[in-house]
DNA sequence: TGTACATCAGTGAACGCGCGTTCACTGATGTAC
DNA sequence: TGTACATCAGTGAACGCGCGTTCACTGATGTAC
């Protein structure tokens, strides 16, 4: 073969990584395939050697990014660290490498059933992972709190990103951290 | 004049209302001007009699929709009702007539400074309105809780919309209501 | 009072552009005989 | 060992399409004289 073994897989992964960053930074609708391929060091014609369509790429990107998030959640040392990390200024300012849910959840709601299925599956896996980090309460209570903390982190991060006032944005992150810790039973 | 007094204002308002609904349902990027004008019963050329650009329309839509939200907040009877209304299945299923922030916050973060300025101003006005509905705590504490409740409502509503599983989606809304009431000091 | 002109919201065709997608082709390597 | 062919990741031009935007034009009304 012209290319060494694993070359195609590596190229595909590179396309997914580039698209993942661009999608999270600018949204799926605002990012074109030509730009993705060019950032990946290829020409646009090569795209269809790797994916059936843009929607297919979206699914691959979500699966990849959500899996990484899941691994991060699994290996995190504690819920307080997860919360502080999530609602940090560096996460706010680095959407391209950050949580795909916060960046893309509204768009996902408008995508194909298959895309939403994949997202639903991963979100379903996140909830017990967060719940298992909670110290207090029945299983049902922990699950309920986990969902609320997840929702709050996503919404607060998005607000902090949209708002055009650094002080207000910082305040939002801090308020989110405090409330999440309170819900988790970790408040001072 | 060809048209009665107030005709142009009424037309402009109709365009804003149509765009407001379509933007919230499908996102700004996914909605074209021709579709908006056609839904408003006009042809696309008339658009520029009313707005300078699509971005100008986006600003008008946000101002209008956020002002309506503000009025709704001001005239609401109590925080519990606001929360239950916000995290209801009808709000989840009716994005076109619902909260513009939940539908568009991620896109707003990527729009022009002017657009973000307008959004920031309105969000800044919402926070004290929510805070004033809280019964307990110092002014700073009430403000902190208000921000967190707002963030949670937005994030949870978006999650409930994106997820492709009715039962999970309903559970998210219920968990969000319970946690918001808990933060507000209104829990059973 | 009648006529010529100004006003202006709206029409609808056209502009250049970038989109997602297709396709004939390239050329380095592996395989068959 | 040498030659003919198959493989296939990638190239780059082209496709039709819808986008935001522009513009010459329409025609009903108001205004001037």
Tab-separated table of C-alpha atoms (C1' of nucleotides) in Angstrom:
chain	number	residue	atom	x	y	z
A	1	UNK	CA	0.000	0.000	0.000
A	2	UNK	CA	0.952	3.555	-0.568
A	3	UNK	CA	0.617	4.491	3.101
A	4	UNK	CA	1.787	2.605	6.156
A	5	UNK	CA	-0.648	0.553	8.170
A	6	UNK	CA	-2.904	2.684	10.369
A	7	UNK	CA	-2.446	5.738	8.183
A	8	UNK	CA	-6.111	5.981	7.242
A	9	UNK	CA	-7.249	5.563	10.837
A	10	UNK	CA	-4.828	8.271	11.915
A	11	UNK	CA	-6.119	10.608	9.195
A	12	UNK	CA	-9.711	9.981	10.200
A	13	UNK	CA	-8.859	10.674	13.807
A	14	UNK	CA	-7.136	13.906	12.785
A	15	UNK	CA	-10.232	15.038	10.889
A	16	UNK	CA	-12.414	14.205	13.898
A	17	UNK	CA	-10.107	16.113	16.257
A	18	UNK	CA	-9.988	19.184	14.033
A	19	UNK	CA	-13.763	19.135	13.523
A	20	UNK	CA	-14.344	18.583	17.218
A	21	UNK	CA	-12.444	21.729	18.076
A	22	UNK	CA	-14.044	23.843	15.342
A	23	UNK	CA	-17.566	22.619	16.103
A	24	UNK	CA	-17.204	23.423	19.788
A	25	UNK	CA	-15.755	26.844	19.019
A	26	UNK	CA	-18.166	27.939	16.295
A	27	UNK	CA	-21.069	25.521	16.228
A	28	UNK	CA	-21.742	22.766	13.703
A	29	UNK	CA	-23.792	24.895	11.311
A	30	UNK	CA	-21.144	27.611	11.061
A	31	UNK	CA	-18.239	25.285	10.216
A	32	UNK	CA	-17.737	24.051	6.646
A	33	UNK	CA	-16.146	20.815	5.511
A	34	UNK	CA	-13.560	22.616	3.370
A	35	UNK	CA	-12.260	24.465	6.417
A	36	UNK	CA	-12.066	21.284	8.454
A	37	UNK	CA	-10.195	19.408	5.746
A	38	UNK	CA	-7.848	22.287	5.160
A	39	UNK	CA	-7.037	22.490	8.883
A	40	UNK	CA	-6.396	18.757	8.795
A	41	UNK	CA	-3.887	19.297	5.959
A	42	UNK	CA	-6.045	17.712	3.270
A	43	UNK	CA	-8.213	18.826	0.359
A	44	UNK	CA	-11.969	18.626	0.555
A	45	UNK	CA	-12.344	15.695	-1.836
A	46	UNK	CA	-10.729	13.326	0.648
A	47	UNK	CA	-13.509	13.839	3.169
A	48	UNK	CA	-15.771	11.199	1.645
A	49	UNK	CA	-13.091	8.538	1.911
A	50	UNK	CA	-13.681	8.782	5.658
A	51	UNK	CA	-17.286	9.828	6.234
A	52	UNK	CA	-20.593	9.364	4.486
A	53	UNK	CA	-21.773	12.908	5.153
A	54	UNK	CA	-21.335	15.896	7.431
A	55	UNK	CA	-23.955	14.404	9.750
A	56	UNK	CA	-21.837	11.245	9.945
A	57	UNK	CA	-18.877	13.378	11.009
A	58	UNK	CA	-21.008	15.119	13.628
A	59	UNK	CA	-21.833	11.735	15.120
A	60	UNK	CA	-18.189	10.663	15.131
A	61	UNK	CA	-17.172	13.958	16.744
A	62	UNK	CA	-19.801	13.697	19.463
A	63	UNK	CA	-18.943	10.075	20.213
A	64	UNK	CA	-15.249	10.906	20.455
A	65	UNK	CA	-15.636	14.058	22.541
A	66	UNK	CA	-18.242	12.570	24.878
A	67	UNK	CA	-16.131	9.447	25.393
A	68	UNK	CA	-13.192	11.607	26.397
A	69	UNK	CA	-15.419	13.468	28.838
A	70	UNK	CA	-16.589	10.152	30.269
A	71	UNK	CA	-13.008	9.005	30.805
A	72	UNK	CA	-12.197	12.319	32.463
A	73	UNK	CA	-15.196	11.915	34.766
A	74	UNK	CA	-14.224	8.336	35.631
A	75	UNK	CA	-10.657	9.186	36.504
A	76	UNK	CA	-11.407	12.447	38.347
A	77	UNK	CA	-10.374	12.559	41.963
A	78	UNK	CA	-13.524	14.101	43.408
A	79	UNK	CA	-16.706	15.972	42.662
A	80	UNK	CA	-15.489	19.294	44.010
A	81	UNK	CA	-12.567	19.222	41.588
A	82	UNK	CA	-14.874	18.321	38.707
A	83	UNK	CA	-17.166	21.236	39.497
A	84	UNK	CA	-14.356	23.769	39.942
A	85	UNK	CA	-12.696	22.583	36.770
A	86	UNK	CA	-15.910	22.739	34.777
A	87	UNK	CA	-16.907	26.202	35.967
A	88	UNK	CA	-13.419	27.667	35.583
A	89	UNK	CA	-12.380	30.663	33.524
A	90	UNK	CA	-10.076	28.463	31.449
A	91	UNK	CA	-12.975	26.185	30.497
A	92	UNK	CA	-15.094	29.231	29.702
A	93	UNK	CA	-12.339	30.681	27.515
A	94	UNK	CA	-11.377	27.402	25.866
A	95	UNK	CA	-14.588	26.127	24.319
A	96	UNK	CA	-12.654	24.374	21.535
A	97	UNK	CA	-11.154	21.883	23.967
A	98	UNK	CA	-14.034	21.890	26.428
A	99	UNK	CA	-17.310	20.156	27.105
A	100	UNK	CA	-19.125	19.245	23.875
A	101	UNK	CA	-22.476	19.297	25.620
A	102	UNK	CA	-22.190	22.914	26.746
A	103	UNK	CA	-21.072	23.981	23.267
A	104	UNK	CA	-23.478	21.946	21.162
A	105	UNK	CA	-26.519	20.862	23.188
A	106	UNK	CA	-28.938	23.277	21.495
A	107	UNK	CA	-27.784	22.175	18.052
A	108	UNK	CA	-27.949	18.507	19.009
A	109	UNK	CA	-31.633	18.974	19.855
A	110	UNK	CA	-32.173	19.875	16.190
A	111	UNK	CA	-30.085	17.109	14.632
A	112	UNK	CA	-31.027	13.662	13.340
A	113	UNK	CA	-32.463	10.919	15.503
A	114	UNK	CA	-29.250	8.881	15.258
A	115	UNK	CA	-27.186	11.833	16.473
A	116	UNK	CA	-29.563	12.438	19.362
A	117	UNK	CA	-29.574	8.724	20.208
A	118	UNK	CA	-25.799	8.728	20.607
A	119	UNK	CA	-25.945	11.838	22.741
A	120	UNK	CA	-28.721	10.446	24.931
A	121	UNK	CA	-26.742	7.277	25.561
A	122	UNK	CA	-23.691	9.196	26.730
A	123	UNK	CA	-25.662	11.584	28.921
A	124	UNK	CA	-27.363	8.585	30.485
A	125	UNK	CA	-23.926	7.239	31.354
A	126	UNK	CA	-22.756	10.549	32.861
A	127	UNK	CA	-25.559	10.832	35.383
A	128	UNK	CA	-24.693	7.721	37.452
A	129	UNK	CA	-21.029	8.714	37.299
A	130	UNK	CA	-21.805	12.062	38.908
A	131	UNK	CA	-24.309	10.482	41.288
A	132	UNK	CA	-21.718	7.982	42.491
A	133	UNK	CA	-19.520	10.879	43.613
A	134	UNK	CA	-22.198	12.155	45.969
A	135	UNK	CA	-21.788	11.233	49.617
A	136	UNK	CA	-25.267	11.713	50.985
A	137	UNK	CA	-28.816	10.714	50.211
A	138	UNK	CA	-30.703	7.755	48.773
A	139	UNK	CA	-29.891	6.482	45.310
A	140	UNK	CA	-32.877	8.386	43.917
A	141	UNK	CA	-31.858	11.592	45.676
A	142	UNK	CA	-28.273	11.309	44.490
A	143	UNK	CA	-29.458	10.781	40.940
A	144	UNK	CA	-31.742	13.788	41.160
A	145	UNK	CA	-28.945	15.996	42.468
A	146	UNK	CA	-26.566	14.680	39.799
A	147	UNK	CA	-28.946	15.692	37.011
A	148	UNK	CA	-29.415	19.146	38.537
A	149	UNK	CA	-25.672	19.713	38.959
A	150	UNK	CA	-25.054	18.633	35.377
A	151	UNK	CA	-27.763	20.956	34.081
A	152	UNK	CA	-26.490	23.843	36.163
A	153	UNK	CA	-22.892	23.411	35.051
A	154	UNK	CA	-23.915	23.402	31.387
A	155	UNK	CA	-26.257	26.373	31.646
A	156	UNK	CA	-23.961	28.461	33.798
A	157	UNK	CA	-20.951	27.861	31.553
A	158	UNK	CA	-22.963	28.926	28.531
A	159	UNK	CA	-24.195	32.064	30.249
A	160	UNK	CA	-20.666	32.914	31.333
A	161	UNK	CA	-19.531	32.527	27.723
A	162	UNK	CA	-22.332	34.584	26.197
A	163	UNK	CA	-22.171	37.519	28.554
A	164	UNK	CA	-19.965	40.384	27.429
A	165	UNK	CA	-18.857	41.531	30.858
A	166	UNK	CA	-15.908	39.835	32.445
A	167	UNK	CA	-16.922	40.645	36.005
A	168	UNK	CA	-20.454	39.347	35.562
A	169	UNK	CA	-19.108	36.275	33.798
A	170	UNK	CA	-16.694	35.517	36.651
A	171	UNK	CA	-19.500	36.032	39.142
A	172	UNK	CA	-21.640	33.500	37.285
A	173	UNK	CA	-18.928	30.876	37.456
A	174	UNK	CA	-18.427	31.483	41.171
A	175	UNK	CA	-22.144	31.391	41.884
A	176	UNK	CA	-22.434	28.153	39.938
A	177	UNK	CA	-19.600	26.560	41.877
A	178	UNK	CA	-21.100	27.612	45.201
A	179	UNK	CA	-24.563	26.351	44.349
A	180	UNK	CA	-23.258	23.072	42.922
A	181	UNK	CA	-21.227	22.441	46.056
A	182	UNK	CA	-24.269	23.275	48.152
A	183	UNK	CA	-26.413	20.797	46.218
A	184	UNK	CA	-23.674	18.193	46.504
A	185	UNK	CA	-23.556	18.673	50.253
A	186	UNK	CA	-19.973	19.923	49.991
A	187	UNK	CA	-20.627	23.531	50.996
A	188	UNK	CA	-18.435	25.123	53.658
B	1	UNK	CA	-49.038	57.481	1.647
B	2	UNK	CA	-49.886	54.169	0.154
B	3	UNK	CA	-50.255	52.440	3.498
B	4	UNK	CA	-52.038	53.634	6.607
B	5	UNK	CA	-50.069	55.113	9.465
B	6	UNK	CA	-48.301	52.492	11.522
B	7	UNK	CA	-48.247	50.011	8.655
B	8	UNK	CA	-44.471	49.880	8.429
B	9	UNK	CA	-44.056	49.451	12.167
B	10	UNK	CA	-46.593	46.629	12.119
B	11	UNK	CA	-44.761	44.925	9.262
B	12	UNK	CA	-41.447	45.238	11.054
B	13	UNK	CA	-42.966	43.757	14.173
B	14	UNK	CA	-44.394	40.878	12.151
B	15	UNK	CA	-40.960	40.117	10.684
B	16	UNK	CA	-39.424	40.199	14.166
B	17	UNK	CA	-42.092	37.875	15.563
B	18	UNK	CA	-41.730	35.378	12.723
B	19	UNK	CA	-37.922	35.459	12.987
B	20	UNK	CA	-38.099	35.157	16.747
B	21	UNK	CA	-40.059	31.948	16.513
B	22	UNK	CA	-37.922	30.457	13.727
B	23	UNK	CA	-34.630	31.395	15.404
B	24	UNK	CA	-35.683	29.803	18.680
B	25	UNK	CA	-36.876	26.678	16.917
B	26	UNK	CA	-33.981	26.151	14.535
B	27	UNK	CA	-31.162	28.464	15.558
B	28	UNK	CA	-30.075	31.684	13.893
B	29	UNK	CA	-27.553	30.097	11.532
B	30	UNK	CA	-30.047	27.570	10.184
B	31	UNK	CA	-32.774	30.091	9.325
B	32	UNK	CA	-32.594	32.080	6.083
B	33	UNK	CA	-33.999	35.531	5.414
B	34	UNK	CA	-36.079	34.318	2.472
B	35	UNK	CA	-37.902	31.869	4.720
B	36	UNK	CA	-38.566	34.522	7.337
B	37	UNK	CA	-39.910	37.015	4.802
B	38	UNK	CA	-42.044	34.382	3.129
B	39	UNK	CA	-43.543	33.377	6.498
B	40	UNK	CA	-44.246	37.062	7.121
B	41	UNK	CA	-46.134	37.226	3.825
B	42	UNK	CA	-43.520	39.312	2.013
B	43	UNK	CA	-40.826	38.820	-0.595
B	44	UNK	CA	-37.177	38.880	0.361
B	45	UNK	CA	-36.391	42.251	-1.187
B	46	UNK	CA	-38.514	44.063	1.385
B	47	UNK	CA	-36.259	42.919	4.212
B	48	UNK	CA	-33.810	45.787	3.787
B	49	UNK	CA	-36.548	48.380	4.121
B	50	UNK	CA	-36.698	47.300	7.761
B	51	UNK	CA	-33.251	46.063	8.775
B	52	UNK	CA	-29.683	46.820	7.852
B	53	UNK	CA	-28.576	43.197	7.921
B	54	UNK	CA	-29.387	39.790	9.352
B	55	UNK	CA	-27.304	40.668	12.396
B	56	UNK	CA	-29.471	43.754	12.882
B	57	UNK	CA	-32.542	41.511	12.849
B	58	UNK	CA	-30.924	39.172	15.372
B	59	UNK	CA	-30.476	42.129	17.711
B	60	UNK	CA	-34.073	43.245	17.265
B	61	UNK	CA	-35.312	39.709	17.873
B	62	UNK	CA	-33.264	39.309	21.027
B	63	UNK	CA	-34.329	42.687	22.387
B	64	UNK	CA	-37.982	41.906	21.733
B	65	UNK	CA	-37.942	38.358	23.096
B	66	UNK	CA	-35.865	39.246	26.154
B	67	UNK	CA	-38.108	42.216	26.930
B	68	UNK	CA	-41.134	39.951	26.843
B	69	UNK	CA	-39.376	37.563	29.190
B	70	UNK	CA	-38.590	40.425	31.517
B	71	UNK	CA	-42.227	41.518	31.593
B	72	UNK	CA	-43.254	37.939	32.279
B	73	UNK	CA	-40.780	37.764	35.153
B	74	UNK	CA	-41.971	41.078	36.591
B	75	UNK	CA	-45.631	40.133	36.550
B	76	UNK	CA	-45.161	36.539	37.742
B	77	UNK	CA	-46.888	35.661	40.982
B	78	UNK	CA	-44.036	33.767	42.615
B	79	UNK	CA	-40.712	32.030	42.118
B	80	UNK	CA	-42.109	28.527	42.433
B	81	UNK	CA	-44.499	29.209	39.578
B	82	UNK	CA	-41.701	30.658	37.458
B	83	UNK	CA	-39.560	27.584	38.004
B	84	UNK	CA	-42.343	25.082	37.342
B	85	UNK	CA	-43.378	26.975	34.245
B	86	UNK	CA	-39.843	27.201	32.924
B	87	UNK	CA	-39.022	23.540	33.481
B	88	UNK	CA	-42.340	22.265	32.126
B	89	UNK	CA	-42.897	19.814	29.297
B	90	UNK	CA	-44.787	22.468	27.346
B	91	UNK	CA	-41.821	24.839	27.497
B	92	UNK	CA	-39.535	22.002	26.466
B	93	UNK	CA	-41.781	21.122	23.533
B	94	UNK	CA	-42.476	24.701	22.488
B	95	UNK	CA	-39.073	26.217	21.901
B	96	UNK	CA	-40.448	28.599	19.274
B	97	UNK	CA	-42.445	30.516	21.862
B	98	UNK	CA	-40.102	29.903	24.763
B	99	UNK	CA	-37.061	31.373	26.418
B	100	UNK	CA	-34.662	32.939	23.891
B	101	UNK	CA	-31.713	32.426	26.199
B	102	UNK	CA	-32.135	28.664	26.414
B	103	UNK	CA	-32.549	28.421	22.659
B	104	UNK	CA	-29.822	30.802	21.544
B	105	UNK	CA	-27.252	31.340	24.303
B	106	UNK	CA	-24.512	29.307	22.614
B	107	UNK	CA	-24.996	31.173	19.352
B	108	UNK	CA	-25.095	34.535	21.110
B	109	UNK	CA	-21.642	33.806	22.523
B	110	UNK	CA	-20.382	33.721	18.918
B	111	UNK	CA	-22.192	36.809	17.651
B	112	UNK	CA	-21.085	40.430	17.352
B	113	UNK	CA	-20.151	42.593	20.299
B	114	UNK	CA	-23.297	44.708	19.891
B	115	UNK	CA	-25.496	41.610	20.011
B	116	UNK	CA	-23.706	40.334	23.092
B	117	UNK	CA	-23.932	43.771	24.727
B	118	UNK	CA	-27.714	43.757	24.381
B	119	UNK	CA	-27.916	40.250	25.757
B	120	UNK	CA	-25.656	41.071	28.690
B	121	UNK	CA	-27.779	44.053	29.624
B	122	UNK	CA	-30.953	41.996	29.732
B	123	UNK	CA	-29.393	39.131	31.666
B	124	UNK	CA	-28.086	41.689	34.155
B	125	UNK	CA	-31.657	42.873	34.604
B	126	UNK	CA	-33.022	39.338	35.098
B	127	UNK	CA	-30.745	38.450	37.994
B	128	UNK	CA	-32.053	41.049	40.495
B	129	UNK	CA	-35.605	40.189	39.419
B	130	UNK	CA	-35.082	36.555	40.365
B	131	UNK	CA	-33.128	37.521	43.478
B	132	UNK	CA	-35.955	39.752	44.685
B	133	UNK	CA	-38.249	36.729	44.685
B	134	UNK	CA	-36.049	34.906	47.183
B	135	UNK	CA	-37.161	35.011	50.793
B	136	UNK	CA	-34.022	34.168	52.681
B	137	UNK	CA	-30.391	35.252	52.842
B	138	UNK	CA	-28.334	38.400	52.478
B	139	UNK	CA	-28.492	40.425	49.274
B	140	UNK	CA	-25.250	38.801	48.085
B	141	UNK	CA	-26.540	35.320	48.876
B	142	UNK	CA	-29.833	35.933	47.136
B	143	UNK	CA	-27.998	37.190	44.067
B	144	UNK	CA	-25.732	34.150	44.049
B	145	UNK	CA	-28.682	31.780	44.271
B	146	UNK	CA	-30.522	33.709	41.565
B	147	UNK	CA	-27.637	33.287	39.125
B	148	UNK	CA	-27.398	29.580	39.911
B	149	UNK	CA	-31.132	29.015	39.474
B	150	UNK	CA	-31.088	30.861	36.171
B	151	UNK	CA	-28.124	28.831	34.927
B	152	UNK	CA	-29.723	25.588	36.034
B	153	UNK	CA	-33.031	26.332	34.375
B	154	UNK	CA	-31.331	27.117	31.076
B	155	UNK	CA	-29.016	24.132	31.119
B	156	UNK	CA	-31.636	21.658	32.258
B	157	UNK	CA	-34.179	22.810	29.678
B	158	UNK	CA	-31.606	22.393	26.922
B	159	UNK	CA	-30.650	18.923	28.120
B	160	UNK	CA	-34.301	17.927	28.288
B	161	UNK	CA	-34.727	19.127	24.701
B	162	UNK	CA	-31.643	17.393	23.325
B	163	UNK	CA	-32.191	14.013	24.898
B	164	UNK	CA	-34.072	11.503	22.780
B	165	UNK	CA	-35.795	9.667	25.591
B	166	UNK	CA	-39.034	11.040	26.925
B	167	UNK	CA	-38.706	9.428	30.337
B	168	UNK	CA	-35.180	10.728	30.880
B	169	UNK	CA	-36.228	14.143	29.620
B	170	UNK	CA	-39.163	14.319	32.047
B	171	UNK	CA	-36.876	13.191	34.852
B	172	UNK	CA	-34.469	16.013	34.052
B	173	UNK	CA	-37.225	18.611	34.273
B	174	UNK	CA	-38.416	17.201	37.604
B	175	UNK	CA	-34.898	17.057	39.014
B	176	UNK	CA	-34.321	20.627	37.926
B	177	UNK	CA	-37.509	21.826	39.589
B	178	UNK	CA	-36.668	20.019	42.819
B	179	UNK	CA	-33.110	21.367	42.942
B	180	UNK	CA	-34.183	24.912	42.051
B	181	UNK	CA	-36.807	24.884	44.798
B	182	UNK	CA	-34.201	23.538	47.192
B	183	UNK	CA	-31.774	26.335	46.312
B	184	UNK	CA	-34.575	28.869	46.643
B	185	UNK	CA	-35.401	27.568	50.087
B	186	UNK	CA	-38.852	26.498	48.872
B	187	UNK	CA	-38.337	22.740	49.157
B	188	UNK	CA	-40.955	20.664	50.963
C	1	DT	C1'	-60.272	71.439	-9.641
C	2	DG	C1'	-56.924	69.184	-12.382
C	3	DT	C1'	-52.322	67.801	-13.328
C	4	DA	C1'	-47.468	66.810	-12.514
C	5	DC	C1'	-44.390	65.203	-9.344
C	6	DA	C1'	-42.476	63.155	-4.831
C	7	DT	C1'	-42.805	59.517	-1.594
C	8	DC	C1'	-41.884	54.892	-0.159
C	9	DA	C1'	-43.255	49.929	1.172
C	10	DG	C1'	-43.021	46.263	-1.482
C	11	DT	C1'	-41.673	43.177	-5.807
C	12	DG	C1'	-38.826	39.917	-7.904
C	13	DA	C1'	-34.762	39.039	-10.512
C	14	DA	C1'	-30.003	39.060	-10.084
C	15	DC	C1'	-25.316	39.292	-7.732
C	16	DG	C1'	-21.190	36.763	-5.845
C	17	DC	C1'	-20.199	33.373	-2.598
C	18	DG	C1'	-19.541	29.261	0.086
C	19	DC	C1'	-21.939	25.257	1.097
C	20	DG	C1'	-22.178	19.787	0.885
C	21	DT	C1'	-21.287	16.525	-2.394
C	22	DT	C1'	-19.473	14.071	-6.661
C	23	DC	C1'	-16.110	12.358	-9.680
C	24	DA	C1'	-12.359	11.548	-12.971
C	25	DC	C1'	-7.862	11.276	-12.100
C	26	DT	C1'	-3.011	10.552	-9.686
C	27	DG	C1'	0.684	7.909	-8.130
C	28	DA	C1'	3.028	5.051	-4.733
C	29	DT	C1'	2.813	0.558	-3.222
C	30	DG	C1'	1.547	-4.519	-3.069
C	31	DT	C1'	0.432	-8.749	-5.639
C	32	DA	C1'	0.326	-12.240	-9.473
C	33	DC	C1'	2.595	-14.717	-12.804
D	1	DT	C1'	13.653	-11.100	-11.558
D	2	DG	C1'	10.789	-8.363	-14.370
D	3	DT	C1'	6.381	-6.814	-15.840
D	4	DA	C1'	1.426	-5.978	-15.767
D	5	DC	C1'	-2.238	-5.017	-12.986
D	6	DA	C1'	-5.014	-3.973	-8.608
D	7	DT	C1'	-5.428	-1.135	-4.694
D	8	DC	C1'	-6.774	3.069	-2.530
D	9	DA	C1'	-5.839	7.606	0.077
D	10	DG	C1'	-5.673	11.757	-1.702
D	11	DT	C1'	-6.236	15.730	-5.404
D	12	DG	C1'	-8.729	19.422	-7.266
D	13	DA	C1'	-12.243	20.931	-10.352
D	14	DA	C1'	-16.982	20.894	-10.868
D	15	DC	C1'	-22.035	20.252	-9.575
D	16	DG	C1'	-26.494	22.404	-8.005
D	17	DC	C1'	-28.167	24.992	-4.334
D	18	DG	C1'	-29.427	28.422	-0.977
D	19	DC	C1'	-27.357	32.043	1.320
D	20	DG	C1'	-27.193	37.420	2.399
D	21	DT	C1'	-27.497	41.355	-0.183
D	22	DT	C1'	-28.483	44.719	-4.083
D	23	DC	C1'	-31.229	47.147	-7.249
D	24	DA	C1'	-34.290	48.748	-10.947
D	25	DC	C1'	-38.881	48.941	-10.926
D	26	DT	C1'	-44.111	49.279	-9.375
D	27	DG	C1'	-48.065	51.646	-8.016
D	28	DA	C1'	-51.019	53.768	-4.572
D	29	DT	C1'	-51.127	57.825	-2.116
D	30	DG	C1'	-49.981	62.701	-0.662
D	31	DT	C1'	-48.417	67.342	-2.025
D	32	DA	C1'	-47.631	71.547	-4.956
D	33	DC	C1'	-49.235	74.789	-8.020
